[in-house]
PDB file of C-alpha atoms and ligand atoms in Angstrom:
ATOM      1  CA  MET S 913      -0.113  19.685  -8.426  1.00 57.00           C
ATOM      2  CA  GLU S 914       1.604  18.952 -11.931  1.00 64.00           C
ATOM      3  CA  MET S 915       4.558  16.880 -12.160  1.00 79.00           C
ATOM      4  CA  GLU S 916       6.158  16.615 -15.312  1.00 82.00           C
ATOM      5  CA  ASN S 917       7.502  12.997 -14.785  1.00 90.00           C
ATOM      6  CA  MET S 918       4.386  11.691 -14.017  1.00 91.00           C
ATOM      7  CA  ASP S 919       1.267  10.355 -16.459  1.00 92.00           C
ATOM      8  CA  GLY S 920      -1.594  10.199 -14.522  1.00 91.00           C
ATOM      9  CA  LEU S 921      -0.897   8.063 -11.240  1.00 95.00           C
ATOM     10  CA  CYS S 922       2.345   6.573 -12.604  1.00 96.00           C
ATOM     11  CA  VAL S 923       5.903   7.835 -12.647  1.00 97.00           C
ATOM     12  CA  THR S 924       7.343   7.578 -16.091  1.00 96.00           C
ATOM     13  CA  ASP S 925      11.003   8.676 -15.256  1.00 96.00           C
ATOM     14  CA  CYS S 926      12.746   9.674 -12.057  1.00 97.00           C
ATOM     15  CA  GLU S 927      16.414   9.487 -11.113  1.00 97.00           C
ATOM     16  CA  ARG S 928      16.210  11.128  -7.742  1.00 98.00           C
ATOM     17  CA  CYS S 929      17.771   8.201  -5.762  1.00 98.00           C
ATOM     18  CA  PRO S 930      21.288   6.946  -7.003  1.00 98.00           C
ATOM     19  CA  ALA S 931      21.223   3.749  -5.430  1.00 98.00           C
ATOM     20  CA  LEU S 932      17.840   2.790  -6.397  1.00 98.00           C
ATOM     21  CA  VAL S 933      18.386   3.730 -10.340  1.00 98.00           C
ATOM     22  CA  GLU S 934      21.443   1.225  -9.851  1.00 98.00           C
ATOM     23  CA  SER S 935      19.509  -1.650  -8.255  1.00 98.00           C
ATOM     24  CA  ARG S 936      16.084  -1.308 -10.125  1.00 98.00           C
ATOM     25  CA  SER S 937      15.326  -2.961 -13.490  1.00 97.00           C
ATOM     26  CA  ARG S 938      11.867  -0.667 -13.891  1.00 98.00           C
ATOM     27  CA  ILE S 939       9.962   1.640 -11.935  1.00 98.00           C
ATOM     28  CA  VAL S 940       7.148  -0.198 -10.241  1.00 98.00           C
ATOM     29  CA  ASN S 941       3.904   1.908 -10.403  1.00 98.00           C
ATOM     30  CA  GLY S 942       0.591   1.578  -8.135  1.00 98.00           C
ATOM     31  CA  THR S 943      -2.044  -0.609  -9.494  1.00 98.00           C
ATOM     32  CA  GLY S 944      -5.808  -0.830  -9.054  1.00 98.00           C
ATOM     33  CA  PRO S 945      -8.700   1.254 -10.074  1.00 98.00           C
ATOM     34  CA  GLU S 946      -7.998   5.042  -9.814  1.00 97.00           C
ATOM     35  CA  ASP S 947     -10.968   5.475  -7.679  1.00 97.00           C
ATOM     36  CA  ALA S 948     -10.506   2.600  -5.317  1.00 98.00           C
ATOM     37  CA  SER S 949     -11.942   3.209  -1.901  1.00 98.00           C
ATOM     38  CA  ILE S 950      -9.304   1.159  -0.280  1.00 98.00           C
ATOM     39  CA  LEU S 951      -5.541   1.980  -0.994  1.00 98.00           C
ATOM     40  CA  PHE S 952      -2.930  -0.627   0.316  1.00 98.00           C
ATOM     41  CA  LEU S 953       0.376   1.168   1.069  1.00 98.00           C
ATOM     42  CA  GLY S 954       3.620  -1.269   1.178  1.00 98.00           C
ATOM     43  CA  GLU S 955       7.242  -0.464   1.406  1.00 98.00           C
ATOM     44  CA  GLY S 956       8.889  -0.879  -1.804  1.00 98.00           C
ATOM     45  CA  PRO S 957       9.286  -3.478  -4.677  1.00 98.00           C
ATOM     46  CA  GLY S 958      11.054  -6.769  -3.988  1.00 97.00           C
ATOM     47  CA  ALA S 959      12.808  -9.060  -6.782  1.00 97.00           C
ATOM     48  CA  ASN S 960       9.121 -10.472  -8.006  1.00 97.00           C
ATOM     49  CA  GLU S 961       8.010  -6.699  -8.232  1.00 98.00           C
ATOM     50  CA  ASP S 962      10.723  -5.358  -9.866  1.00 98.00           C
ATOM     51  CA  GLU S 963      10.843  -8.260 -12.346  1.00 98.00           C
ATOM     52  CA  GLN S 964       7.143  -8.035 -13.182  1.00 98.00           C
ATOM     53  CA  GLY S 965       6.544  -4.238 -12.489  1.00 98.00           C
ATOM     54  CA  GLU S 966       3.446  -4.415 -10.168  1.00 98.00           C
ATOM     55  CA  PRO S 967       3.603  -4.317  -6.441  1.00 98.00           C
ATOM     56  CA  PHE S 968       2.592  -7.455  -4.193  1.00 98.00           C
ATOM     57  CA  VAL S 969       2.916 -10.060  -6.949  1.00 97.00           C
ATOM     58  CA  GLY S 970       5.208 -12.434  -5.047  1.00 95.00           C
ATOM     59  CA  ARG S 971       4.331 -14.662  -1.707  1.00 95.00           C
ATOM     60  CA  SER S 972       3.174 -11.384   0.096  1.00 96.00           C
ATOM     61  CA  GLY S 973       1.059 -10.845  -2.477  1.00 97.00           C
ATOM     62  CA  SER S 974      -0.843 -14.328  -2.349  1.00 97.00           C
ATOM     63  CA  VAL S 975      -1.239 -13.479   1.213  1.00 97.00           C
ATOM     64  CA  LEU S 976      -2.882 -10.209   0.662  1.00 98.00           C
ATOM     65  CA  ASP S 977      -5.220 -11.697  -2.270  1.00 98.00           C
ATOM     66  CA  ASP S 978      -6.324 -14.680  -0.167  1.00 97.00           C
ATOM     67  CA  ALA S 979      -7.375 -12.111   2.582  1.00 97.00           C
ATOM     68  CA  LEU S 980      -9.151  -9.951   0.429  1.00 98.00           C
ATOM     69  CA  ARG S 981     -11.013 -12.831  -1.231  1.00 97.00           C
ATOM     70  CA  ASP S 982     -11.971 -13.995   2.259  1.00 96.00           C
ATOM     71  CA  VAL S 983     -13.770 -10.539   2.678  1.00 96.00           C
ATOM     72  CA  GLY S 984     -15.534 -10.822  -0.810  1.00 96.00           C
ATOM     73  CA  LEU S 985     -12.843  -8.355  -2.585  1.00 97.00           C
ATOM     74  CA  ALA S 986     -10.464  -9.098  -5.378  1.00 97.00           C
ATOM     75  CA  ARG S 987      -7.121  -7.498  -6.085  1.00 97.00           C
ATOM     76  CA  ALA S 988      -8.727  -5.620  -9.072  1.00 97.00           C
ATOM     77  CA  ASP S 989     -11.446  -3.990  -6.533  1.00 97.00           C
ATOM     78  CA  VAL S 990      -8.332  -2.040  -4.466  1.00 98.00           C
ATOM     79  CA  ARG S 991      -5.679   0.167  -5.169  1.00 98.00           C
ATOM     80  CA  ILE S 992      -1.976  -1.127  -4.328  1.00 98.00           C
ATOM     81  CA  THR S 993       1.138   1.008  -4.216  1.00 98.00           C
ATOM     82  CA  ASN S 994       4.441   1.358  -2.546  1.00 98.00           C
ATOM     83  CA  CYS S 995       6.292   4.317  -0.578  1.00 98.00           C
ATOM     84  CA  VAL S 996       9.104   3.900  -2.998  1.00 98.00           C
ATOM     85  CA  ARG S 997       8.483   2.672  -6.369  1.00 98.00           C
ATOM     86  CA  CYS S 998      12.305   1.317  -7.103  1.00 98.00           C
ATOM     87  CA  ARG S 999      13.581  -1.836  -5.628  1.00 98.00           C
ATOM     88  CA  PRO S1000      16.160  -1.066  -3.085  1.00 98.00           C
ATOM     89  CA  PRO S1001      19.344  -3.167  -3.349  1.00 97.00           C
ATOM     90  CA  GLU S1002      19.428  -6.513  -1.282  1.00 95.00           C
ATOM     91  CA  ASN S1003      16.027  -5.479  -0.380  1.00 91.00           C
ATOM     92  CA  ARG S1004      17.012  -3.085   2.366  1.00 97.00           C
ATOM     93  CA  ASP S1005      14.673  -0.840   4.000  1.00 97.00           C
ATOM     94  CA  PRO S1006      14.375   2.797   1.960  1.00 98.00           C
ATOM     95  CA  THR S1007      16.194   5.364   3.515  1.00 98.00           C
ATOM     96  CA  LYS S1008      14.649   8.495   4.958  1.00 98.00           C
ATOM     97  CA  GLU S1009      15.902  10.491   1.869  1.00 98.00           C
ATOM     98  CA  GLU S1010      14.480   7.667  -0.501  1.00 98.00           C
ATOM     99  CA  LEU S1011      11.183   7.863   1.193  1.00 98.00           C
ATOM    100  CA  SER S1012      11.147  11.706   0.924  1.00 98.00           C
ATOM    101  CA  ASN S1013      12.256  11.637  -2.714  1.00 98.00           C
ATOM    102  CA  CYS S1014       9.254   9.393  -3.668  1.00 98.00           C
ATOM    103  CA  ARG S1015       6.792  11.286  -1.366  1.00 97.00           C
ATOM    104  CA  GLY S1016       5.215  13.744  -3.779  1.00 96.00           C
ATOM    105  CA  TYR S1017       4.313  10.671  -6.335  1.00 97.00           C
ATOM    106  CA  LEU S1018       2.713   9.285  -3.416  1.00 97.00           C
ATOM    107  CA  GLU S1019       0.707  12.197  -2.392  1.00 97.00           C
ATOM    108  CA  ARG S1020      -0.120  12.761  -5.784  1.00 96.00           C
ATOM    109  CA  GLU S1021      -1.557   9.003  -6.408  1.00 97.00           C
ATOM    110  CA  ILE S1022      -3.489   9.232  -3.052  1.00 97.00           C
ATOM    111  CA  ASP S1023      -4.829  12.554  -3.884  1.00 96.00           C
ATOM    112  CA  LEU S1024      -6.275  11.447  -6.872  1.00 96.00           C
ATOM    113  CA  VAL S1025      -7.479   7.808  -6.006  1.00 97.00           C
ATOM    114  CA  ASP S1026      -9.086   9.659  -2.839  1.00 97.00           C
ATOM    115  CA  PRO S1027      -9.471   6.427  -1.215  1.00 98.00           C
ATOM    116  CA  ASP S1028     -11.524   6.153   1.879  1.00 97.00           C
ATOM    117  CA  ILE S1029      -8.963   4.277   3.802  1.00 98.00           C
ATOM    118  CA  VAL S1030      -5.279   3.772   3.574  1.00 98.00           C
ATOM    119  CA  VAL S1031      -3.926   0.671   4.795  1.00 98.00           C
ATOM    120  CA  THR S1032      -0.293   0.506   5.725  1.00 98.00           C
ATOM    121  CA  LEU S1033       1.220  -2.854   5.366  1.00 98.00           C
ATOM    122  CA  GLY S1034       4.007  -2.995   7.932  1.00 98.00           C
ATOM    123  CA  LYS S1035       6.262  -0.867   9.726  1.00 98.00           C
ATOM    124  CA  VAL S1036       8.101   1.377   7.057  1.00 98.00           C
ATOM    125  CA  PRO S1037       4.718   2.600   5.403  1.00 98.00           C
ATOM    126  CA  SER S1038       3.048   2.834   8.953  1.00 98.00           C
ATOM    127  CA  GLN S1039       5.937   5.138  10.292  1.00 98.00           C
ATOM    128  CA  HIS S1040       6.144   7.033   7.097  1.00 98.00           C
ATOM    129  CA  LEU S1041       2.522   8.359   7.017  1.00 98.00           C
ATOM    130  CA  LEU S1042       2.065   8.563  10.970  1.00 98.00           C
ATOM    131  CA  ASP S1043       5.520  10.241  11.301  1.00 97.00           C
ATOM    132  CA  ARG S1044       6.388   8.399  14.598  1.00 98.00           C
ATOM    133  CA  SER S1045       7.735   5.097  15.828  1.00 98.00           C
ATOM    134  CA  VAL S1046       4.950   2.373  14.973  1.00 98.00           C
ATOM    135  CA  ALA S1047       5.037  -1.005  16.910  1.00 98.00           C
ATOM    136  CA  VAL S1048       3.053  -2.710  14.049  1.00 98.00           C
ATOM    137  CA  THR S1049       2.154  -5.870  16.232  1.00 96.00           C
ATOM    138  CA  LYS S1050       0.739  -3.930  18.765  1.00 97.00           C
ATOM    139  CA  GLU S1051      -1.042  -1.165  16.713  1.00 98.00           C
ATOM    140  CA  ALA S1052      -2.467  -3.278  13.940  1.00 98.00           C
ATOM    141  CA  GLY S1053      -6.200  -2.272  13.700  1.00 98.00           C
ATOM    142  CA  SER S1054      -5.630   1.040  15.075  1.00 98.00           C
ATOM    143  CA  VAL S1055      -6.978   3.817  12.752  1.00 98.00           C
ATOM    144  CA  SER S1056      -5.602   7.547  12.948  1.00 97.00           C
ATOM    145  CA  ASP S1057      -5.604  10.790  10.709  1.00 97.00           C
ATOM    146  CA  ALA S1058      -2.456  11.833   8.874  1.00 97.00           C
ATOM    147  CA  ARG S1059      -1.663  14.615   7.121  1.00 94.00           C
ATOM    148  CA  LEU S1060      -0.617  13.829   3.358  1.00 93.00           C
ATOM    149  CA  GLY S1061      -0.054  16.899   1.507  1.00 85.00           C
ATOM    150  CA  GLU S1062      -2.961  19.266   1.611  1.00 84.00           C
ATOM    151  CA  SER S1063      -5.273  16.664   3.342  1.00 90.00           C
ATOM    152  CA  SER S1064      -5.886  14.507   6.157  1.00 95.00           C
ATOM    153  CA  ARG S1065      -6.225  10.714   5.747  1.00 97.00           C
ATOM    154  CA  ARG S1066      -7.630   7.757   7.609  1.00 98.00           C
ATOM    155  CA  VAL S1067      -4.930   5.437   8.212  1.00 98.00           C
ATOM    156  CA  LEU S1068      -5.277   2.007   9.211  1.00 98.00           C
ATOM    157  CA  VAL S1069      -2.190   0.124  10.787  1.00 98.00           C
ATOM    158  CA  CYS S1070      -1.821  -3.466   9.367  1.00 98.00           C
ATOM    159  CA  LEU S1071       0.700  -6.159   9.658  1.00 98.00           C
ATOM    160  CA  HIS S1072       2.916  -6.945   6.505  1.00 98.00           C
ATOM    161  CA  PRO S1073       1.599  -9.895   4.753  1.00 97.00           C
ATOM    162  CA  ALA S1074       5.169 -11.668   4.926  1.00 95.00           C
ATOM    163  CA  ALA S1075       4.817 -11.485   8.674  1.00 95.00           C
ATOM    164  CA  THR S1076       2.172 -14.232   8.432  1.00 95.00           C
ATOM    165  CA  LEU S1077       4.626 -16.446   6.735  1.00 92.00           C
ATOM    166  CA  TYR S1078       7.284 -15.867   9.476  1.00 89.00           C
ATOM    167  CA  ASP S1079       4.937 -16.355  12.093  1.00 91.00           C
ATOM    168  CA  ARG S1080       1.441 -18.330  11.516  1.00 87.00           C
ATOM    169  CA  SER S1081      -0.006 -16.775  14.467  1.00 90.00           C
ATOM    170  CA  GLN S1082      -0.255 -13.391  13.119  1.00 95.00           C
ATOM    171  CA  LYS S1083      -2.298 -14.790  10.148  1.00 95.00           C
ATOM    172  CA  GLU S1084      -5.524 -13.975  12.214  1.00 95.00           C
ATOM    173  CA  ALA S1085      -4.812 -10.638  13.006  1.00 96.00           C
ATOM    174  CA  PHE S1086      -3.876  -9.834   9.619  1.00 98.00           C
ATOM    175  CA  GLU S1087      -7.110 -11.046   7.962  1.00 97.00           C
ATOM    176  CA  GLU S1088      -9.064  -9.393  10.849  1.00 97.00           C
ATOM    177  CA  THR S1089      -7.328  -5.949   9.744  1.00 98.00           C
ATOM    178  CA  ILE S1090      -8.029  -6.484   6.106  1.00 98.00           C
ATOM    179  CA  ARG S1091     -11.855  -7.034   7.255  1.00 98.00           C
ATOM    180  CA  GLN S1092     -11.801  -3.896   9.180  1.00 98.00           C
ATOM    181  CA  ALA S1093     -10.439  -2.213   6.061  1.00 98.00           C
ATOM    182  CA  ALA S1094     -13.467  -3.384   4.031  1.00 98.00           C
ATOM    183  CA  GLU S1095     -15.973  -2.428   6.662  1.00 97.00           C
ATOM    184  CA  LEU S1096     -14.349   1.205   6.895  1.00 96.00           C
ATOM    185  CA  ALA S1097     -14.469   1.444   3.273  1.00 96.00           C
ATOM    186  CA  GLY S1098     -18.331   0.089   3.293  1.00 94.00           C
ATOM    187  CA  VAL S1099     -17.325  -2.894   0.813  1.00 93.00           C
ATOM    188  CA  SER S1100     -17.335  -5.489   3.189  1.00 85.00           C
ATOM    189  CA  ASP S1101     -19.428  -8.669   2.289  1.00 75.00           C
ATOM    190  CA  GLU S1102     -22.093  -7.478   4.707  1.00 61.00           C
ATOM    191  CA  SER S1103     -22.497  -3.575   3.485  1.00 52.00           C
ATOM    192  CA  SER S1104     -22.600  -4.810  -0.174  1.00 48.00           C
ATOM    193  CA  GLY S1105     -25.185  -7.302   0.578  1.00 47.00           C
ATOM    194  CA  GLN S1106     -27.328  -4.735   1.999  1.00 47.00           C
ATOM    195  CA  SER S1107     -26.820  -2.373  -0.481  1.00 45.00           C
ATOM    196  CA  ARG S1108     -27.715  -5.138  -3.348  1.00 40.00           C
ATOM    197  CA  LEU S1109     -31.005  -5.798  -1.298  1.00 43.00           C
ATOM    198  CA  GLY S1110     -31.731  -2.275  -1.569  1.00 39.00           C
ATOM    199  CA  ASP S1111     -31.507  -2.402  -5.383  1.00 41.00           C
ATOM    200  CA  TYR S1112     -34.416  -4.624  -5.654  1.00 44.00           C
TER     201      TYR S1112
HETATM  202  N1  URA M2115       6.603  -5.836  -0.213  1.00 71.51           N
HETATM  203  C1  URA M2115       6.307  -4.516  -0.090  1.00 71.51           C
HETATM  204  O1  URA M2115       6.486  -3.786   0.821  1.00 71.51           O
HETATM  205  N2  URA M2115       5.860  -4.176  -1.178  1.00 71.51           N
HETATM  206  C2  URA M2115       5.873  -4.914  -2.449  1.00 71.51           C
HETATM  207  O2  URA M2115       5.465  -4.504  -3.404  1.00 71.51           O
HETATM  208  C3  URA M2115       5.885  -6.436  -2.258  1.00 71.51           C
HETATM  209  C4  URA M2115       6.506  -6.841  -1.177  1.00 71.51           C
END
């Protein structure tokens, strides 16, 4: 798929969503290895992300970083991206049209990274990929296949990291899903320990 306004995995210019062009200060592209085995998908950039040009750099990002560290992973080991790449005004949810305008960029990124598992952080990305209504609190930890462009992808539903800030009782469920993601991708502490042993 050729896209003249993409440079590899990065969207360089786009003006498809007038309200987002107005509210953004930049396009926030995904970050992390181009061959990551886990890809995290958020909703869209917030104020911090818009300012720094990187997904999940605010408080939600710290929650994600901590949970990754607990399973022996670093932010630099995973791909992190969003359903829309421009900050919506007043942090509102992206509209159906905005999600669909950005869909091709997302599909291309997922296609090229080719992760073993896509982890949807919260309701908006879960519903966007599974194309149905999702009760994230109930469905966190469930894995299903989603059609993305030409291919089918394994999708793991996860709470949004910010949910753990509003409600501490959600923290364990969030951490458990991150652990599950590492296991499904074969990069958990346990599996990497085994492959390291095999190297000797
Ligand atoms: N929340 C999201 O969904 N995405 C970000 O990049 C940051 C916070």
